[in-house]
Coordinates of C-alpha atoms in Angstrom, one line a residue:
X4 CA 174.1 128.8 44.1
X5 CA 174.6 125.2 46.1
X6 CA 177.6 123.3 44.9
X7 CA 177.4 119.7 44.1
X8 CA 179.5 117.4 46.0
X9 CA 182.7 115.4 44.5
X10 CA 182.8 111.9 44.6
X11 CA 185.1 110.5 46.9
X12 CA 187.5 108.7 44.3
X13 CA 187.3 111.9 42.1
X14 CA 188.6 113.7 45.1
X15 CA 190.9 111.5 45.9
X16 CA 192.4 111.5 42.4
X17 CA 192.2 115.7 42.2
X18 CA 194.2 115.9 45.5
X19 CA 196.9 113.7 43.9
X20 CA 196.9 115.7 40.8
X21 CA 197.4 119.0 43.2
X22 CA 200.2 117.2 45.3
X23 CA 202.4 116.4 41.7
X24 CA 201.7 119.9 40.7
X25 CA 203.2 121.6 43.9
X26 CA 206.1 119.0 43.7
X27 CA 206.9 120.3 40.1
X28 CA 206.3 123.9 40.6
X29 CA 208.4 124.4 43.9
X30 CA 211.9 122.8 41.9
X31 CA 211.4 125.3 39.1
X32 CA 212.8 128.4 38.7
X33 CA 210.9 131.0 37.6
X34 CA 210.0 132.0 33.9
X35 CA 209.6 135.9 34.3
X36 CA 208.3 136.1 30.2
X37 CA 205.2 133.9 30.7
X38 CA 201.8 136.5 30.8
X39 CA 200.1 135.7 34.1
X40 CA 197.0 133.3 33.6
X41 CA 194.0 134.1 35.0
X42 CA 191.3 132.1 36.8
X43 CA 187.8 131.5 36.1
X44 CA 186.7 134.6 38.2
X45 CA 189.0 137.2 35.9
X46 CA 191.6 137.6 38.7
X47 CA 195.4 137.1 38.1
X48 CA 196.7 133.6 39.2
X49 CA 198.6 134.1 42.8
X50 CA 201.2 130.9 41.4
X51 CA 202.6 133.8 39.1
X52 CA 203.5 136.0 41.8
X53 CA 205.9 133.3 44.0
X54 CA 209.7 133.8 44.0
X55 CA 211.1 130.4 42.9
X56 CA 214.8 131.4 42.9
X57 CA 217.1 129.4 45.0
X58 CA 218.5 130.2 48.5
X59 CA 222.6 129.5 48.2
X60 CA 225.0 130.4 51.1
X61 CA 228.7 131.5 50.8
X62 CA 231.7 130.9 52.8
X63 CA 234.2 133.8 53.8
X64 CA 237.6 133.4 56.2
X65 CA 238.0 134.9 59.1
X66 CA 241.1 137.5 58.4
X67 CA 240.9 139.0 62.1
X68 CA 243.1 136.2 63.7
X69 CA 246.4 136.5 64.5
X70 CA 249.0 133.2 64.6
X71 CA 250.5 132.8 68.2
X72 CA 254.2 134.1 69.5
X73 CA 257.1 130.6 69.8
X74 CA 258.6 129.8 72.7
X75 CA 262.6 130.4 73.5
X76 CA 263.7 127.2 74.7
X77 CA 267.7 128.8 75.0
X78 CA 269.2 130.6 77.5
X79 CA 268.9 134.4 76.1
X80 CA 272.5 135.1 78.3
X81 CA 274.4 132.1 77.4
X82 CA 277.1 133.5 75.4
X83 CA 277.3 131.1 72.3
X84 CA 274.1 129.3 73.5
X85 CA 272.7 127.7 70.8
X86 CA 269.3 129.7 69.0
X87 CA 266.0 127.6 69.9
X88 CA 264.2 126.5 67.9
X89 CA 260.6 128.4 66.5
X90 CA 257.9 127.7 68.2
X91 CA 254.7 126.0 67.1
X92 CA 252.5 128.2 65.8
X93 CA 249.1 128.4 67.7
X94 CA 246.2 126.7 66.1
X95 CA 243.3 129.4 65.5
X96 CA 240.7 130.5 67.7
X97 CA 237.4 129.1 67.5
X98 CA 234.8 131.8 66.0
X99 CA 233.1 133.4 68.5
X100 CA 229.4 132.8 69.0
X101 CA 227.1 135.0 67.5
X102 CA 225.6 137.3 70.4
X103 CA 222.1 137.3 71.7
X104 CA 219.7 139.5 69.4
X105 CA 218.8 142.3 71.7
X106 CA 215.5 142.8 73.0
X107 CA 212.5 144.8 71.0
X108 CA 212.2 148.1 72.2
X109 CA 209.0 149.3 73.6
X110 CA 206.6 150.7 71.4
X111 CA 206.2 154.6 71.9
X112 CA 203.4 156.3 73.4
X113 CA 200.6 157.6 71.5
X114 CA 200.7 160.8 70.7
X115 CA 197.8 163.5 72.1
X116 CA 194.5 163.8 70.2
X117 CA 194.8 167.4 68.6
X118 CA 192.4 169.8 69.2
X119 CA 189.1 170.0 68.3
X120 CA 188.9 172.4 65.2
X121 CA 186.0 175.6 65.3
X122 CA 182.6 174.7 64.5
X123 CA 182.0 176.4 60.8
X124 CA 180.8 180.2 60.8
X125 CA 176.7 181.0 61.3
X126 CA 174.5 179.6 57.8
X127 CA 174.4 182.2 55.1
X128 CA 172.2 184.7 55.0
X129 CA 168.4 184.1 53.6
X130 CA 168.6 184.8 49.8
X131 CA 166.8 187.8 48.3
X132 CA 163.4 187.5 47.1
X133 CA 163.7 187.1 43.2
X134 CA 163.0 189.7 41.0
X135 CA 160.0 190.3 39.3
X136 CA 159.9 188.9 35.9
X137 CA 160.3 191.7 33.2
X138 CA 157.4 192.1 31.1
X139 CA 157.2 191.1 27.5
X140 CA 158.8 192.9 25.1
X141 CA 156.5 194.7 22.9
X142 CA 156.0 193.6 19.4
X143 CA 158.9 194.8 16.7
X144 CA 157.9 196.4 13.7
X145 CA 157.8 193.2 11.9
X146 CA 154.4 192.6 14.3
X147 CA 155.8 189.9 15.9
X148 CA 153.6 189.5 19.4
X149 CA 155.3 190.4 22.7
X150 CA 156.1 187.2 24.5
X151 CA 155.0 186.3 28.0
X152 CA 157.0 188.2 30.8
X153 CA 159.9 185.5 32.4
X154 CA 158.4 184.2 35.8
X155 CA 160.9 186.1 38.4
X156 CA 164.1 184.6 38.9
X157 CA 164.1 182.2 42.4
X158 CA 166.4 183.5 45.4
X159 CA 169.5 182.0 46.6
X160 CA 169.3 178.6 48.2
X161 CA 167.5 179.1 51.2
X162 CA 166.0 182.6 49.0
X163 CA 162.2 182.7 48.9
X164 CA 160.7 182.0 45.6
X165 CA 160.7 185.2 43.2
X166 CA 157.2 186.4 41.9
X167 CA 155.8 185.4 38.7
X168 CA 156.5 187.8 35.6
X169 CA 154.0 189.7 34.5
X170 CA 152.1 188.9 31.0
X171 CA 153.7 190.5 27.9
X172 CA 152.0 193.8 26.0
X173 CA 150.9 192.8 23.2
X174 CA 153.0 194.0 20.0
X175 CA 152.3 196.4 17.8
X176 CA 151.1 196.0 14.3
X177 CA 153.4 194.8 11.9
X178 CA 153.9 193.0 8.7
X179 CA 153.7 189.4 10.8
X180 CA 151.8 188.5 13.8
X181 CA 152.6 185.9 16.8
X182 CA 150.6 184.5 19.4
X183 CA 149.7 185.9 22.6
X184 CA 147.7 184.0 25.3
X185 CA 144.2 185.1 25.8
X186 CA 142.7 185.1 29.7
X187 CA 140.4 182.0 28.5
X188 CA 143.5 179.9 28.0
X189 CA 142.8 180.1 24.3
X190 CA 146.1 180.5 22.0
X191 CA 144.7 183.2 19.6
X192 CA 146.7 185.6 17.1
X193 CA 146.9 189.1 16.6
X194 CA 145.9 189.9 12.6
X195 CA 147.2 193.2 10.9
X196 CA 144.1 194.8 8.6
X197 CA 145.4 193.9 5.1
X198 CA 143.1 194.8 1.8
X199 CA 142.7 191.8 -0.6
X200 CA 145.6 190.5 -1.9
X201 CA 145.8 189.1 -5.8
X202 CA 148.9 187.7 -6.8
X203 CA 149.9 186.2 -10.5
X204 CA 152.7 184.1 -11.1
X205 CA 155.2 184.6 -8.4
X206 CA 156.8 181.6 -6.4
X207 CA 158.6 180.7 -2.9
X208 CA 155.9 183.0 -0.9
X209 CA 154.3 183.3 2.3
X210 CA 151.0 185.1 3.3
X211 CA 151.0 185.6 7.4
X212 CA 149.1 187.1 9.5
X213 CA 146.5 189.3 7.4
X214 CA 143.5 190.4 8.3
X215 CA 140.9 191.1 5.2
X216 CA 137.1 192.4 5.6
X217 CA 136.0 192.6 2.2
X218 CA 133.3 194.6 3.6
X219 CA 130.5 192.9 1.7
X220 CA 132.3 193.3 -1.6
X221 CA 132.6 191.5 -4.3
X222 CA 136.7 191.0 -4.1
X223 CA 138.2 187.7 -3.1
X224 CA 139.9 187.6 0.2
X225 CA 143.3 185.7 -1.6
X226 CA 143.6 185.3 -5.1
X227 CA 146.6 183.5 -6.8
X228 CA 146.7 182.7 -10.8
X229 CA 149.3 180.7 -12.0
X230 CA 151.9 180.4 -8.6
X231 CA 154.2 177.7 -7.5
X232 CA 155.1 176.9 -3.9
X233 CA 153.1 179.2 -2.1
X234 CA 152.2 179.1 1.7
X235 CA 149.1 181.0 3.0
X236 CA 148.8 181.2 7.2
X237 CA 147.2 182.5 10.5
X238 CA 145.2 184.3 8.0
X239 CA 141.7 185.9 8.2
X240 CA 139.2 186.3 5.3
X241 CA 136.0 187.5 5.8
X242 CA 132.5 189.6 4.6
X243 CA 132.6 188.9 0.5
X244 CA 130.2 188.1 -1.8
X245 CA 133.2 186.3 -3.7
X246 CA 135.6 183.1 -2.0
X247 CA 137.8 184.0 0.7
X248 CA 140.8 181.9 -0.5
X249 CA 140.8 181.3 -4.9
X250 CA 143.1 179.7 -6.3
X251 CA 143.7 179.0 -10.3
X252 CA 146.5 177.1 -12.1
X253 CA 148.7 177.0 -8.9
X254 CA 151.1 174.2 -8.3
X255 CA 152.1 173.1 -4.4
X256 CA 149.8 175.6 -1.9
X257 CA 149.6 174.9 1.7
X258 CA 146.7 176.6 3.1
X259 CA 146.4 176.0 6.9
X260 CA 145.6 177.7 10.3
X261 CA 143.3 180.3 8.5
X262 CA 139.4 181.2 9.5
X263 CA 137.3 182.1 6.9
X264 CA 133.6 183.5 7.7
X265 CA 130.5 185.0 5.5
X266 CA 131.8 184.2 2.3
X267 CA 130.4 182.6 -0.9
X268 CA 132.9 179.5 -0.6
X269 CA 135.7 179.2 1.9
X270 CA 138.7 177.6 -0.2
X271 CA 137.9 176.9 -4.5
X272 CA 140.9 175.5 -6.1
X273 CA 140.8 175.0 -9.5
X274 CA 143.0 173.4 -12.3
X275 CA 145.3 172.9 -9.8
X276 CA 148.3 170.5 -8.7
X277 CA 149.1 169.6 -4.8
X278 CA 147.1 171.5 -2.8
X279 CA 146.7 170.8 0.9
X280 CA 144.1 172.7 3.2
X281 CA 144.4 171.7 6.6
X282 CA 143.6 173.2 10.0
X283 CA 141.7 175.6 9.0
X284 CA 137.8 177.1 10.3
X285 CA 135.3 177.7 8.3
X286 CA 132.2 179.2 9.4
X287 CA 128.4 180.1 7.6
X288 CA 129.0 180.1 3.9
X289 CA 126.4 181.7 1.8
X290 CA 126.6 179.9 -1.6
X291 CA 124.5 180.0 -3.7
X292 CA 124.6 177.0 -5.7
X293 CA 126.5 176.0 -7.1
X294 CA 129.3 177.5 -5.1
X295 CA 128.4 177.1 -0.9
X296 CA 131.5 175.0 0.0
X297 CA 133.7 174.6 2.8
X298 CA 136.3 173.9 0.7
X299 CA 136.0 172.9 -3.2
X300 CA 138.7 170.7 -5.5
X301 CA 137.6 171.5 -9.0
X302 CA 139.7 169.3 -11.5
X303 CA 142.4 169.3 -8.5
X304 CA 145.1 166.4 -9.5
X305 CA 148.5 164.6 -8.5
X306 CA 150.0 163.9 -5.4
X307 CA 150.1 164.8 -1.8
X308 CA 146.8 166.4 -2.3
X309 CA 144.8 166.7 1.1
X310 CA 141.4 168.4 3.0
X311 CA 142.4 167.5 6.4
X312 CA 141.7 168.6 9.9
X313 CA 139.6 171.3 9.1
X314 CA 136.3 172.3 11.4
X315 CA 133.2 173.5 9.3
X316 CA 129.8 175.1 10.3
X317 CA 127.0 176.3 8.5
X318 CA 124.8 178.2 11.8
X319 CA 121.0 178.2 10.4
X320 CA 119.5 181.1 9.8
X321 CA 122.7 182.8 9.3
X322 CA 124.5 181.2 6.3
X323 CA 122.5 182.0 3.7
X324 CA 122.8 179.2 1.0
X325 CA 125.4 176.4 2.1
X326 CA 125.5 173.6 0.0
X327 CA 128.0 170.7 -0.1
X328 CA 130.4 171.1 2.4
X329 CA 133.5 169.4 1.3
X330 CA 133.6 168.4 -2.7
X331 CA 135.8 167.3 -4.8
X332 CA 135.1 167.2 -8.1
X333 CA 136.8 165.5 -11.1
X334 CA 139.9 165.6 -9.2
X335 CA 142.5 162.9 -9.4
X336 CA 144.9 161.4 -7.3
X337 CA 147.5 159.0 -7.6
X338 CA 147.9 155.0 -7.2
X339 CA 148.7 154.8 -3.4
X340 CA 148.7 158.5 -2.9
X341 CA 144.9 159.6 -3.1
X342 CA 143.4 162.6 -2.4
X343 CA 142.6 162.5 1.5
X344 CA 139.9 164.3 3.0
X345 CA 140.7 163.1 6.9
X346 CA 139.4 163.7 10.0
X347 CA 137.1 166.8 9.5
X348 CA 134.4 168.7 11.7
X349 CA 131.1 169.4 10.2
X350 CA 128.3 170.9 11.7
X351 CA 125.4 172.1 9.2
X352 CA 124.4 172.8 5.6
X353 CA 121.9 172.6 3.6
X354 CA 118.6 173.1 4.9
X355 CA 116.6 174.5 2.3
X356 CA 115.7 172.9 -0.8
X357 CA 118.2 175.4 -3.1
X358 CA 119.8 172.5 -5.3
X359 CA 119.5 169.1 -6.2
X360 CA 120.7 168.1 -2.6
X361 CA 123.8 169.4 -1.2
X362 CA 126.1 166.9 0.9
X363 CA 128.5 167.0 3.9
X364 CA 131.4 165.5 1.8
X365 CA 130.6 164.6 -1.8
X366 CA 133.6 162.3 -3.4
X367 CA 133.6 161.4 -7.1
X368 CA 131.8 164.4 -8.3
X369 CA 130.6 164.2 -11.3
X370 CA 133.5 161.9 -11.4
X371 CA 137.1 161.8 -10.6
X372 CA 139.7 158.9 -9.4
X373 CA 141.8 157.7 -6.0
X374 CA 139.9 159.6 -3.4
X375 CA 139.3 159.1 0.4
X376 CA 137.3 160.2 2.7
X377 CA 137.9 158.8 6.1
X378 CA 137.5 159.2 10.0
X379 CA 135.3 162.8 9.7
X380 CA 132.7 163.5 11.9
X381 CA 129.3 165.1 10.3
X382 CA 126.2 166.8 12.3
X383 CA 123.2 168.1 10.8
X384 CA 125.3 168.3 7.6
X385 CA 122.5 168.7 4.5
X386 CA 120.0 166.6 2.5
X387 CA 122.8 164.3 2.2
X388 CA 125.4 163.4 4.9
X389 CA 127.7 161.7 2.4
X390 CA 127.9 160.2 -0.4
X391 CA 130.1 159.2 -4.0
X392 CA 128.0 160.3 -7.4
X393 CA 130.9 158.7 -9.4
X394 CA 134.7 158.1 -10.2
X395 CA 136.7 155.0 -9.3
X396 CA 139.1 153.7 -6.8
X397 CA 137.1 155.6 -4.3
X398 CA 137.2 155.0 -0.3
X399 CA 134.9 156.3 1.9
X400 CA 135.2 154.5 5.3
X401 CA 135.1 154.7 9.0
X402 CA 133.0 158.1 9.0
X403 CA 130.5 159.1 11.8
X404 CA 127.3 160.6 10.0
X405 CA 124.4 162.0 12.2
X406 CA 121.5 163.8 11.3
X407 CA 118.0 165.0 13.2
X408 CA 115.2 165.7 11.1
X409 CA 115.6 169.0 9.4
X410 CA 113.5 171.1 6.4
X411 CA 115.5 169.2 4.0
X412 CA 117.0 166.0 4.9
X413 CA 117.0 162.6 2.9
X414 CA 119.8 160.0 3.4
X415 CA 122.9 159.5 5.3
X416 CA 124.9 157.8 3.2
X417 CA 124.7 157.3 -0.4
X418 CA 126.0 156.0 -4.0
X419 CA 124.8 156.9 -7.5
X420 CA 126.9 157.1 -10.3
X421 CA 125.6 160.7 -11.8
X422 CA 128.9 161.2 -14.1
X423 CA 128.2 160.3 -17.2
X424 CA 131.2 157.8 -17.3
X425 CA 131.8 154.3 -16.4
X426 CA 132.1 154.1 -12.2
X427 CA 134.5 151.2 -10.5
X428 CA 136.7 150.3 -7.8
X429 CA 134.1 152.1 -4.7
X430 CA 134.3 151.1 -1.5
X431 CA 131.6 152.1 1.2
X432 CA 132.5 150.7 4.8
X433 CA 132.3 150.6 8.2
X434 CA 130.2 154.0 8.6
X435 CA 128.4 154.6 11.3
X436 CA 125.0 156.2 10.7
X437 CA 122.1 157.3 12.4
X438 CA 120.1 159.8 9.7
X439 CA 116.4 160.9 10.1
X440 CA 114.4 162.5 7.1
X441 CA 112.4 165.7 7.5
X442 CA 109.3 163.4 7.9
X443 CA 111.0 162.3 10.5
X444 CA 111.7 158.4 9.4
X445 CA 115.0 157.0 9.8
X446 CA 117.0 156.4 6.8
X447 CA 120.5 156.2 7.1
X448 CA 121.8 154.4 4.0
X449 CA 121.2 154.2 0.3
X450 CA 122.3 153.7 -3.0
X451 CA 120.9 153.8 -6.7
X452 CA 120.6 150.1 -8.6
X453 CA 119.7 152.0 -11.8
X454 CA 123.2 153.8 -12.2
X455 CA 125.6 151.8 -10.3
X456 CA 126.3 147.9 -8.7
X457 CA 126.6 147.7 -4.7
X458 CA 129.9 149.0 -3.4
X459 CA 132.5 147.5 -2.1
X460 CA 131.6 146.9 1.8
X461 CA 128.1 147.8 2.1
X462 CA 127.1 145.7 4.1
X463 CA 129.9 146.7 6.9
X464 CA 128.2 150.0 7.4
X465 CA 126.6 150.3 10.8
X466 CA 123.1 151.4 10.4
X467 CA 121.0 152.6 13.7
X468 CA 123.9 153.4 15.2
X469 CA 123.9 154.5 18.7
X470 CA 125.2 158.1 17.7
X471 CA 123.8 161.8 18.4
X472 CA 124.4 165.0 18.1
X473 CA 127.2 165.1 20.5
X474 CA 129.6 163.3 18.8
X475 CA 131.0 166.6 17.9
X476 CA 131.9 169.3 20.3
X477 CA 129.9 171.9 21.4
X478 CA 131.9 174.4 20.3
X479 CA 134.1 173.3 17.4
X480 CA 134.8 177.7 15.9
X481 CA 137.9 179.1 18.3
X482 CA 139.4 181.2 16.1
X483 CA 136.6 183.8 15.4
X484 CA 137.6 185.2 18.9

């Protein structure tokens, strides 16, 4: 930074200033109590640190002179002679001078350099090659999944890199399962064969890991009647004429990370409080009407209740009778805390005229209050990709809805209020559609003036949209390997 220069009468008048300060600071003695100031820069004033004490001098007397001998003025063999008189003292010697200070002696010679000390012994030797990682431990008897061999340990410092462990067995059955990593890259998990399992009013429970074929039966997979708190995981339903997962009167049941295939509906809840099904895959349900579902809320209600996450397909040909995918139906949420059905995968439905019309997500059925369906993704999903048939303080927005023409398709989105009570509070927005009929005509949105006024919105939906089928993933069903 470039200082500023000081006037010249300003400098003048500071070096006066510093003149009268040296003056009064060199008569003082000084004051060992005062702290040490310190200057702009944090350092410890240098005035602080100067010995102001006096310099006084002290006389002594020279005690190393002797007085001088008198002189005899008589004659020492006169008898009778008169004593002389004492003679004058001598006056005292002058101080001597103070000698010459001798001469500085000569500075010594510098001592040898010592010797050089021994170069340091030869580099270490080359580590060992690590050893192989040990392989996985094989499942306990609790089922738990071997885990993936250690990769071997490196050598020393200069050591060559060990080899990499080899891939854990896989464990043996057990009463839970882990993962293990397939070759495809695929994180998949090994299921123990389990019958069905029906359970009645138990609470603080998990069910892991099972793997249920009803065979073609008429069982359920799961079936819980009146249970509180229950967590149902990494489970496998499958082959049943019944649902895979019922449940009835239960309160707080997380149902998540489970495949469900060739069933007559994949999740029903009924009369139920706070139920979440997320993660899950669902694949060709067989219906018929008017069961068919993915998953089904029938006269779900309260809080925290959510269909989230989850990745549907109905293969044609091979389920038999799908028909809506994801419904909920008078079900009820909360003020601020609706039901949420978020961010689903569906591929296929209905394609067969079975029903009135079976839809990819069907809110407000038959009435129902504070439900959303947002941010899914729908392919080929039924007559109807989706629509609200009722209810208020509904929300269905931001959804991607795609359909070619297939033996029975009519709309892409629509409203009608079909529930017999007063409808209110629906919002339809920002949709992106692109829906062809099975004559093959476009028609992506609709809704009923003899039942119900224009939702909130409408005219936010984006119709024509530049969308096709491969807005979803060719392959969407993973955990059927």
């Amino acid at each position: 930074m470039e200082m500023k220069k000081i006037k010249t009468p300003l400098a003048g008048l500071i070096c006066s200033l510093a003149l009268l300060t040296a003056t009064t600071f060199s008569s003082c003695k000084k004051d060992s109590s005062v702290v040490p100031t310190t200057d702009l820069t944090g350092s410890t004033a240098t005035t602080n640190s100067i010995d102001y004490k006096g310099r006084h001098h002290t006389g002594y007397i020279d005690t190393t002179r002797r007085p001088g001998k008198g002189v005899s003025l008589g004659d020492p063999t006169g008898t009778g002679g008169i004593t002389g008189t004492t003679g004058i003292t001598g006056t005292t010697g002058i101080t001597g001078a103070t000698g010459s200070t001798g001469t500085t002696g000569t500075t010594g010679s510098t001592g040898t350099t010592g010797v050089t000390g021994k170069t340091g012994t030869t580099t270490g030797t080359t580590g060992t090659t690590g050893a192989t990682g040990v392989t996985g431990k094989t499942g306990s008897t609790t089922g738990t999944t071997g885990s993936t061999g250690v990769t071997g340990k490196t050598g020393s410092t200069t050591g060559t890199t060990g080899n990499t462990g080899s891939t854990g067995t896989t464990g043996s059955t057990g009463t839970t399962t882990g993962p293990i990593t397939g070759t495809s890259g695929v994180t998949h998990f090994a299921y123990k064969a389990s019958a069905p399992i029906s359970i009645s009013n138990q609470s603080n429970i998990t069910i892991s890991g099972d793997s249920i074929n009803v065979g073609n039966g008429g069982t359920v997979g799961i079936k819980l009647n009146n249970c509180t708190n229950v967590h149902i995981t990494k489970c496998k339903v499958m082959n049943s004429t019944n649902d895979g997962i019922q449940l009835n009167n239960c309160t707080n049941v997380i149902i998540d990370s489970c495949f469900v295939t060739n069933v007559r509906a994949g999740v029903n809840a009924m009369s139920s409080t706070t139920v979440k099904v997320n993660n899950n895959q669902f694949l060709n349900m067989n219906g018929p009407f008017p069961s068919g579902n993915f998953v089904q809320f029938n006269n779900v209600n309260g809080s925290g209740c959510q269909i989230q996450y989850n990745h549907c397909e109905d293969v044609v040909g091979v389920a038999q009778h799908p028909q809506d995918g994801l419904s909920v139906y008078q079900s009820n949420g909360l003020p601020g805390d609706s039901i949420m059905v978020i961010g689903n995968y569906i591929r296929g439905g209905q394609v067969q005229h079975d029903s009135g019309g079976g839809a990819g997500i069907v809110l407000g059925d038959v009435g129902g209050t504070y439900q959303v369906a947002r941010y899914n993704v729908l392919v080929n999903p039924g007559a109807v990709g989706a629509q609200v048939q009722g209810g208020s303080h509904i929300t269905m927005d931001h959804n991607t809805i795609y359909s070619t023409a297939t033996p029975f398709t009519m709309v892409g989105l629509a409203y009608g209020n079909y529930s017999g009570a007063a409808s209110s509070d629906v919002t339809m927005s920002y949709n992106k559609v692109k829906y062809f009929q099975t004559s093959g005509a476009e028609m992506d949105i609709w809704w009923d003036p003899s039942t119900a006024t224009q939702p909130q919105g409408w005219n936010t939906n984006i119709v024509k949209a530049s969308i096709d089928a491969s807005i979803l993933p060719t392959t969407i069903i993973t955990l059927n390997l």
